[in-house]
Amino acid sequence: MRRADPWRIVQAAVWLLLALLLAWPLWGILRASLIVGSEPGFGNFVEILRQPRHLRAIGNTLLVGAGGMTGALLLGVTLAFLVVRVRLRGRAALQTLAVLALVSPPFIGAYAWIVLFGANGAVRRGLMEIGITIPPIYGAAGVMLVFSFKFFPNVFLIVSAALAQVNRSLEEAAEGLGLSPARRLMQVTLPMILPAISAAALLAFVLSIADFGTPRLIGRDFEVLATQAFLLYAADLGENPGLASALSLVLVALSMLLVLAQRRLLQRDVFHGSLLKPRPPSTLRGWRNIGAHVLAWLIVGVGIAPGLVVLVFSFRATRGPVFQPGFGLASYERVFHAVTLPVWNTLLFSTAAVACIVVAGTLIGYLITRRRSRATAILDGVLMVPYVVPGVVMGIGFVAAFNAPPVAITGTGLVIVLAIFIRRLPYSARAAATALRQVSPSLEDAAISLGLSPGRAFLRVTARLILPGILAGGMMSFVTAMNELSSSLVLYVSGTITMPVRIYVAVVNGDYGVAAALSSILLGITALAVYAAFRLSDRKDASFVG
Amino acid sequence: MSAVTVSDLVKSYTPGTRVLDGISLHIESGAFFTLLGPSGCGKTTLLRCIAGFLDPDAGQIHAGADRLDTMAAHRRDIGMVFQDYAIFPHLTVAENVGFGLKARRMPPAEIAPRVAEALRMVRLDGMAARLPADLSGGQQQRVGLARAMAIRPRLLLMDEPLSNLDAKLRIELREDIRDLQRRLGITTIYVTHDQEEALAVSDSICVMNAGRIEQIADPFTLYRAPQTRFAASFVGSMNFLPARIEDGRLHLGALSVPVSSDVQGTVEIAIRPEDTVLGTGKLALAGQVAKITFLGREALAAIETPLGPMQHLAANPSATLLRAAGSAISLDLPTERIAVFAPDGSRVAVTFS
Ligand SMILES: Nc1ncnc2c1ncn2[C@@H]1O[C@H](COP(=O)(O)OP(=O)(O)OP(=O)(O)O)[C@@H](O)[C@H]1O
Ligand SMILES: [Mg+2]
């Protein structure tokens, strides 16, 4: 290169950032896992293999991963077919509610299920009064059930997008060849959306095995790797994080294996052309029509039920931590008097993290799509790493890396922000890359040939065109940032406590009123952000014609 | 407007494979210069090196007295027209055309008349306020042309600007481009893999193959006197037959004619279908008509000869000829129309006596 390219500097900065925030913490975990007492060795891994408790946690992790994935796939794929292929009343509402279910604070789901089906759960008690006894939700089955309803919106969004892309001529051709609807589905439609389904399945699996809040709250004695790593870590309080680190690595290795296996099985998604003729939804009649409506609304209804339950419970009267008959604002009063700090912290940390995520994600997305080289291909691969590192693990890694000089920042808000930043960066980079693929690279070349420097051409043309998409993505990042529990739980101190952590603490302490009120506030802000994202992406559609 | 010189340009994307393998060429000021070649031969790469979007590994590019290759792309003052139009979708037609002027910080009062003039040139007056989404492909490409012209560049580059348009529009727009280019006298490098388009508009055509230049010539010379076997086969259609030069004679199957040449041994002779003659002569091949394709003004006869298949193009075909499929004929190859190529593809100088 004889001429300066600003993107080379950007790329160098990105690598530096990843080295600091990703490689170093992971290296910290690896180092810690290989130290027993103060001697180097493989003792921690031997310990995992020797102790039935740890081996059981590995088995349990795989079990809930498979269970959560299967349930989420069943619900999500069914809903996708119903919404895309059948003319349903309130289709837009269904889609919106599915997205709301997706973004509603993750562990709120777990907590709401306890409220309904726990040992003292409202529904369970009600059923008992009419003589039906069901077991409380605690344990493996409960965890899998919650996962199914928690992660099906992910599957739904991915699969319905793919289904809408299936060119109708292909299916019409199959129809013309005399294939029955069932065989058409199996032989034409399913193979075409198989990449999407497998990507969705993988996502559900990875999310399930990385989840901390659900098994922690609902699992009771049922331990998975994420909860066990956290408990071990919390018990030692970072004194000897060797075993926790080793368990974390096992968890990361499991996720990584899955991702690699899926990549091997299927080539990467191909991007379809723009001349799509989507198939119009068909109108069903009679009981089939009713069945389709009931099924779709049932899936979505159960999906958003936790949020509603929490909202209702937040308005129940309480005395101290105990619910009383009737309604009132006592829980909110307690939140506004005593626990405002987490609210402000959450808003502050999320805003800071998202600002960084949007900028860095856009730049990285650009490098991956527009500056293709071996280095940027590796960068694309490295971005998969935060995706498979569960929050608990990232938190432990951050403690290992940033507890002592040269960078001693544990206990500050910054460390929480940075953990959220690195965890959510891949999503934003992917979103930017997707938006960039819709913008022809020659637009930027044209701007340069017309006299704008490369940096200004990027800002004035490319960035301008992908802005709505980026802002919509930023809003979604904001939602996930606000709802981050697991890494914050490892990293918080009393001054940097966030809403999700505070809710978690309240639930663990049985302070359900405060938990419900805080959760409802979180839900409200989340809904606002989602609404903003929707508005932004609508505008995006309008300005992208042509 | 300036003359352009490219010297010994080399470019590889991956080490070991040279996409441009020592390109040297000179373009007269104000010329319409076309890069013609098969897909993947490096046309776009060469154009992007000149535009400054790619850095060559070696070699130099000059425009007039300025050295271009060390200059940043946005300082080169080069207008570019893109295959996918690259019209900014968020700007109106007028804003698109004025984009380069604004980038040069020209006062708005001066921009407006320049934009209007450019739009008039491409016959889009009255569309200034439209958004690109409301324009047809042909109109969008006219905007692209006006936008590139508005900055009065020293050099205009076009990479297959017409390939996304339908046949009729392609011809209409290519004539417009040619007229405009002549009127403004702007040095233009045009990339296409459509040989008819190249012949129709160019002052000079550069035939490229696998990163190298095969021949640079005006359209007539290129068509009539191709200097390499590749140029002969790529531009227009051409019959090739195996032959030998031995003992001062050119042997074609059982036939032979006296010839003087420096080269001995196996060669290939080439002759265009329209240059072959039905009838007898010094080099007449016996053959059988396999198929006649009637094209209106002319007819194409596919003829099987013992030496291989041949094509004969007959102007104003007679009714007899159209019914000639299956019959035996004699096809004469007039020696003054024959080109001879060595096995390495280079042209062999021969004189038939
Ligand atoms: N970014 C790239 N990385 C690697 N190889 C490339 C890249 N761009 C082009 N090539 C290769 O370089 C060669 C020349 O490409 P180029 O685009 O210049 O061809 P072209 O003559 O313009 O072809 P076409 O007529 O298809 O546009 C091709 O073999 C192509 O595969
Ligand atoms: Mg090309």
Tab-separated table of C-alpha atoms in Angstrom, chain A residues 48-184:
chain	number	residue	atom	x	y	z
A	48	ILE	CA	-14.206	-32.340	36.994
A	49	LEU	CA	-13.857	-35.861	35.625
A	50	ARG	CA	-13.680	-37.388	39.108
A	51	GLN	CA	-16.575	-35.611	40.779
A	52	PRO	CA	-20.032	-36.977	39.894
A	53	ARG	CA	-21.473	-33.554	40.658
A	54	HIS	CA	-19.515	-31.928	37.839
A	55	LEU	CA	-20.106	-34.748	35.403
A	56	ARG	CA	-23.806	-34.502	36.154
A	57	ALA	CA	-23.685	-30.775	35.455
A	58	ILE	CA	-22.200	-31.485	32.027
A	59	GLY	CA	-24.945	-34.005	31.321
A	60	ASN	CA	-27.608	-31.614	32.610
A	61	THR	CA	-26.265	-28.814	30.428
A	62	LEU	CA	-26.535	-30.958	27.336
A	63	LEU	CA	-29.969	-32.128	28.431
A	64	VAL	CA	-31.449	-28.651	28.854
A	65	GLY	CA	-29.691	-27.519	25.688
A	66	ALA	CA	-31.319	-30.296	23.676
A	67	GLY	CA	-34.651	-29.900	25.455
A	68	GLY	CA	-34.739	-26.127	25.099
A	69	MET	CA	-33.744	-26.397	21.467
A	70	THR	CA	-36.382	-29.000	20.667
A	71	GLY	CA	-39.158	-27.088	22.391
A	72	ALA	CA	-38.164	-23.762	20.892
A	73	LEU	CA	-37.974	-25.339	17.434
A	74	LEU	CA	-41.383	-26.952	17.725
A	75	LEU	CA	-43.028	-23.736	18.868
A	76	GLY	CA	-41.039	-21.367	16.670
A	77	VAL	CA	-41.278	-23.290	13.400
A	78	THR	CA	-44.972	-23.942	13.912
A	79	LEU	CA	-45.637	-20.279	14.557
A	80	ALA	CA	-43.495	-19.257	11.571
A	81	PHE	CA	-45.467	-21.469	9.203
A	82	LEU	CA	-48.758	-20.237	10.623
A	83	VAL	CA	-47.855	-16.568	10.415
A	84	VAL	CA	-46.212	-16.670	6.989
A	85	ARG	CA	-48.406	-19.195	5.245
A	86	VAL	CA	-51.878	-18.775	6.731
A	87	ARG	CA	-54.062	-15.694	6.642
A	88	LEU	CA	-54.402	-15.002	10.354
A	89	ARG	CA	-56.326	-12.297	12.096
A	90	GLY	CA	-54.028	-9.972	13.998
A	91	ARG	CA	-50.930	-11.132	12.170
A	92	ALA	CA	-49.029	-7.923	12.904
A	93	ALA	CA	-50.000	-8.149	16.558
A	94	LEU	CA	-48.735	-11.728	16.689
A	95	GLN	CA	-45.416	-10.675	15.241
A	96	THR	CA	-45.073	-7.732	17.575
A	97	LEU	CA	-45.918	-9.807	20.611
A	98	ALA	CA	-43.427	-12.464	19.560
A	99	VAL	CA	-40.724	-9.812	19.429
A	100	LEU	CA	-41.819	-8.542	22.836
A	101	ALA	CA	-41.572	-12.053	24.202
A	102	LEU	CA	-38.078	-12.192	22.737
A	103	VAL	CA	-36.883	-9.041	24.419
A	104	SER	CA	-38.639	-9.357	27.722
A	105	PRO	CA	-36.036	-9.628	30.452
A	106	PRO	CA	-34.880	-13.241	30.369
A	107	PHE	CA	-35.028	-14.273	34.023
A	108	ILE	CA	-38.366	-12.506	34.492
A	109	GLY	CA	-39.734	-15.473	32.625
A	110	ALA	CA	-38.284	-17.848	35.166
A	111	TYR	CA	-39.574	-15.770	38.022
A	112	ALA	CA	-43.076	-15.475	36.570
A	113	TRP	CA	-43.257	-19.203	36.047
A	114	ILE	CA	-42.422	-19.637	39.702
A	115	VAL	CA	-45.173	-17.213	40.626
A	116	LEU	CA	-47.630	-19.325	38.640
A	117	PHE	CA	-46.373	-22.853	39.006
A	118	GLY	CA	-43.889	-22.763	41.894
A	119	ALA	CA	-44.409	-24.534	45.212
A	120	ASN	CA	-46.780	-21.726	46.224
A	121	GLY	CA	-47.680	-20.817	42.644
A	122	ALA	CA	-51.005	-19.187	41.981
A	123	VAL	CA	-52.103	-21.576	39.242
A	124	ARG	CA	-50.847	-24.604	41.067
A	125	ARG	CA	-52.716	-23.661	44.239
A	126	GLY	CA	-55.825	-22.928	42.231
A	127	LEU	CA	-55.674	-26.329	40.576
A	128	MET	CA	-55.090	-27.997	43.901
A	129	GLU	CA	-58.293	-26.489	45.243
A	130	ILE	CA	-60.260	-28.231	42.527
A	131	GLY	CA	-58.424	-31.444	43.246
A	132	ILE	CA	-55.755	-31.483	40.519
A	133	THR	CA	-52.209	-31.842	41.776
A	134	ILE	CA	-49.355	-30.997	39.461
A	135	PRO	CA	-45.733	-31.083	40.505
A	136	PRO	CA	-44.073	-27.709	41.061
A	137	ILE	CA	-42.151	-26.433	38.093
A	138	TYR	CA	-38.741	-26.841	39.695
A	139	GLY	CA	-36.213	-29.147	38.124
A	140	ALA	CA	-35.098	-30.245	34.684
A	141	ALA	CA	-38.547	-30.359	33.057
A	142	GLY	CA	-39.339	-26.862	34.275
A	143	VAL	CA	-36.075	-25.469	32.979
A	144	MET	CA	-36.673	-26.996	29.562
A	145	LEU	CA	-40.234	-25.761	29.477
A	146	VAL	CA	-39.170	-22.222	30.317
A	147	PHE	CA	-36.394	-22.369	27.728
A	148	SER	CA	-38.848	-23.497	25.065
A	149	PHE	CA	-41.101	-20.543	25.664
A	150	LYS	CA	-38.202	-18.175	26.142
A	151	PHE	CA	-36.262	-18.976	22.980
A	152	PHE	CA	-39.024	-19.796	20.506
A	153	PRO	CA	-39.254	-16.146	19.362
A	154	ASN	CA	-35.647	-16.389	18.146
A	155	VAL	CA	-36.536	-19.427	16.084
A	156	PHE	CA	-39.721	-17.790	14.872
A	157	LEU	CA	-37.968	-14.656	13.625
A	158	ILE	CA	-35.196	-16.522	11.807
A	159	VAL	CA	-37.425	-19.157	10.239
A	160	SER	CA	-40.237	-16.816	9.240
A	161	ALA	CA	-37.747	-14.507	7.530
A	162	ALA	CA	-36.380	-17.458	5.579
A	163	LEU	CA	-39.841	-18.733	4.778
A	164	ALA	CA	-40.858	-15.350	3.406
A	165	GLN	CA	-37.812	-15.481	1.139
A	166	VAL	CA	-38.736	-18.779	-0.468
A	167	ASN	CA	-39.479	-17.909	-4.032
A	168	ARG	CA	-43.012	-18.862	-4.826
A	169	SER	CA	-42.168	-20.034	-8.339
A	170	LEU	CA	-40.180	-22.894	-6.876
A	171	GLU	CA	-43.145	-24.147	-4.930
A	172	GLU	CA	-45.459	-23.520	-7.839
A	173	ALA	CA	-43.123	-25.512	-10.026
A	174	ALA	CA	-43.280	-28.359	-7.525
A	175	GLU	CA	-47.050	-28.100	-7.521
A	176	GLY	CA	-47.018	-28.175	-11.306
A	177	LEU	CA	-44.980	-31.357	-11.170
A	178	GLY	CA	-47.780	-32.929	-9.197
A	179	LEU	CA	-46.312	-33.053	-5.709
A	180	SER	CA	-48.876	-33.255	-2.942
A	181	PRO	CA	-48.798	-30.425	-0.389
A	182	ALA	CA	-47.172	-32.640	2.208
A	183	ARG	CA	-44.447	-33.851	-0.135
A	184	ARG	CA	-43.962	-30.317	-1.428
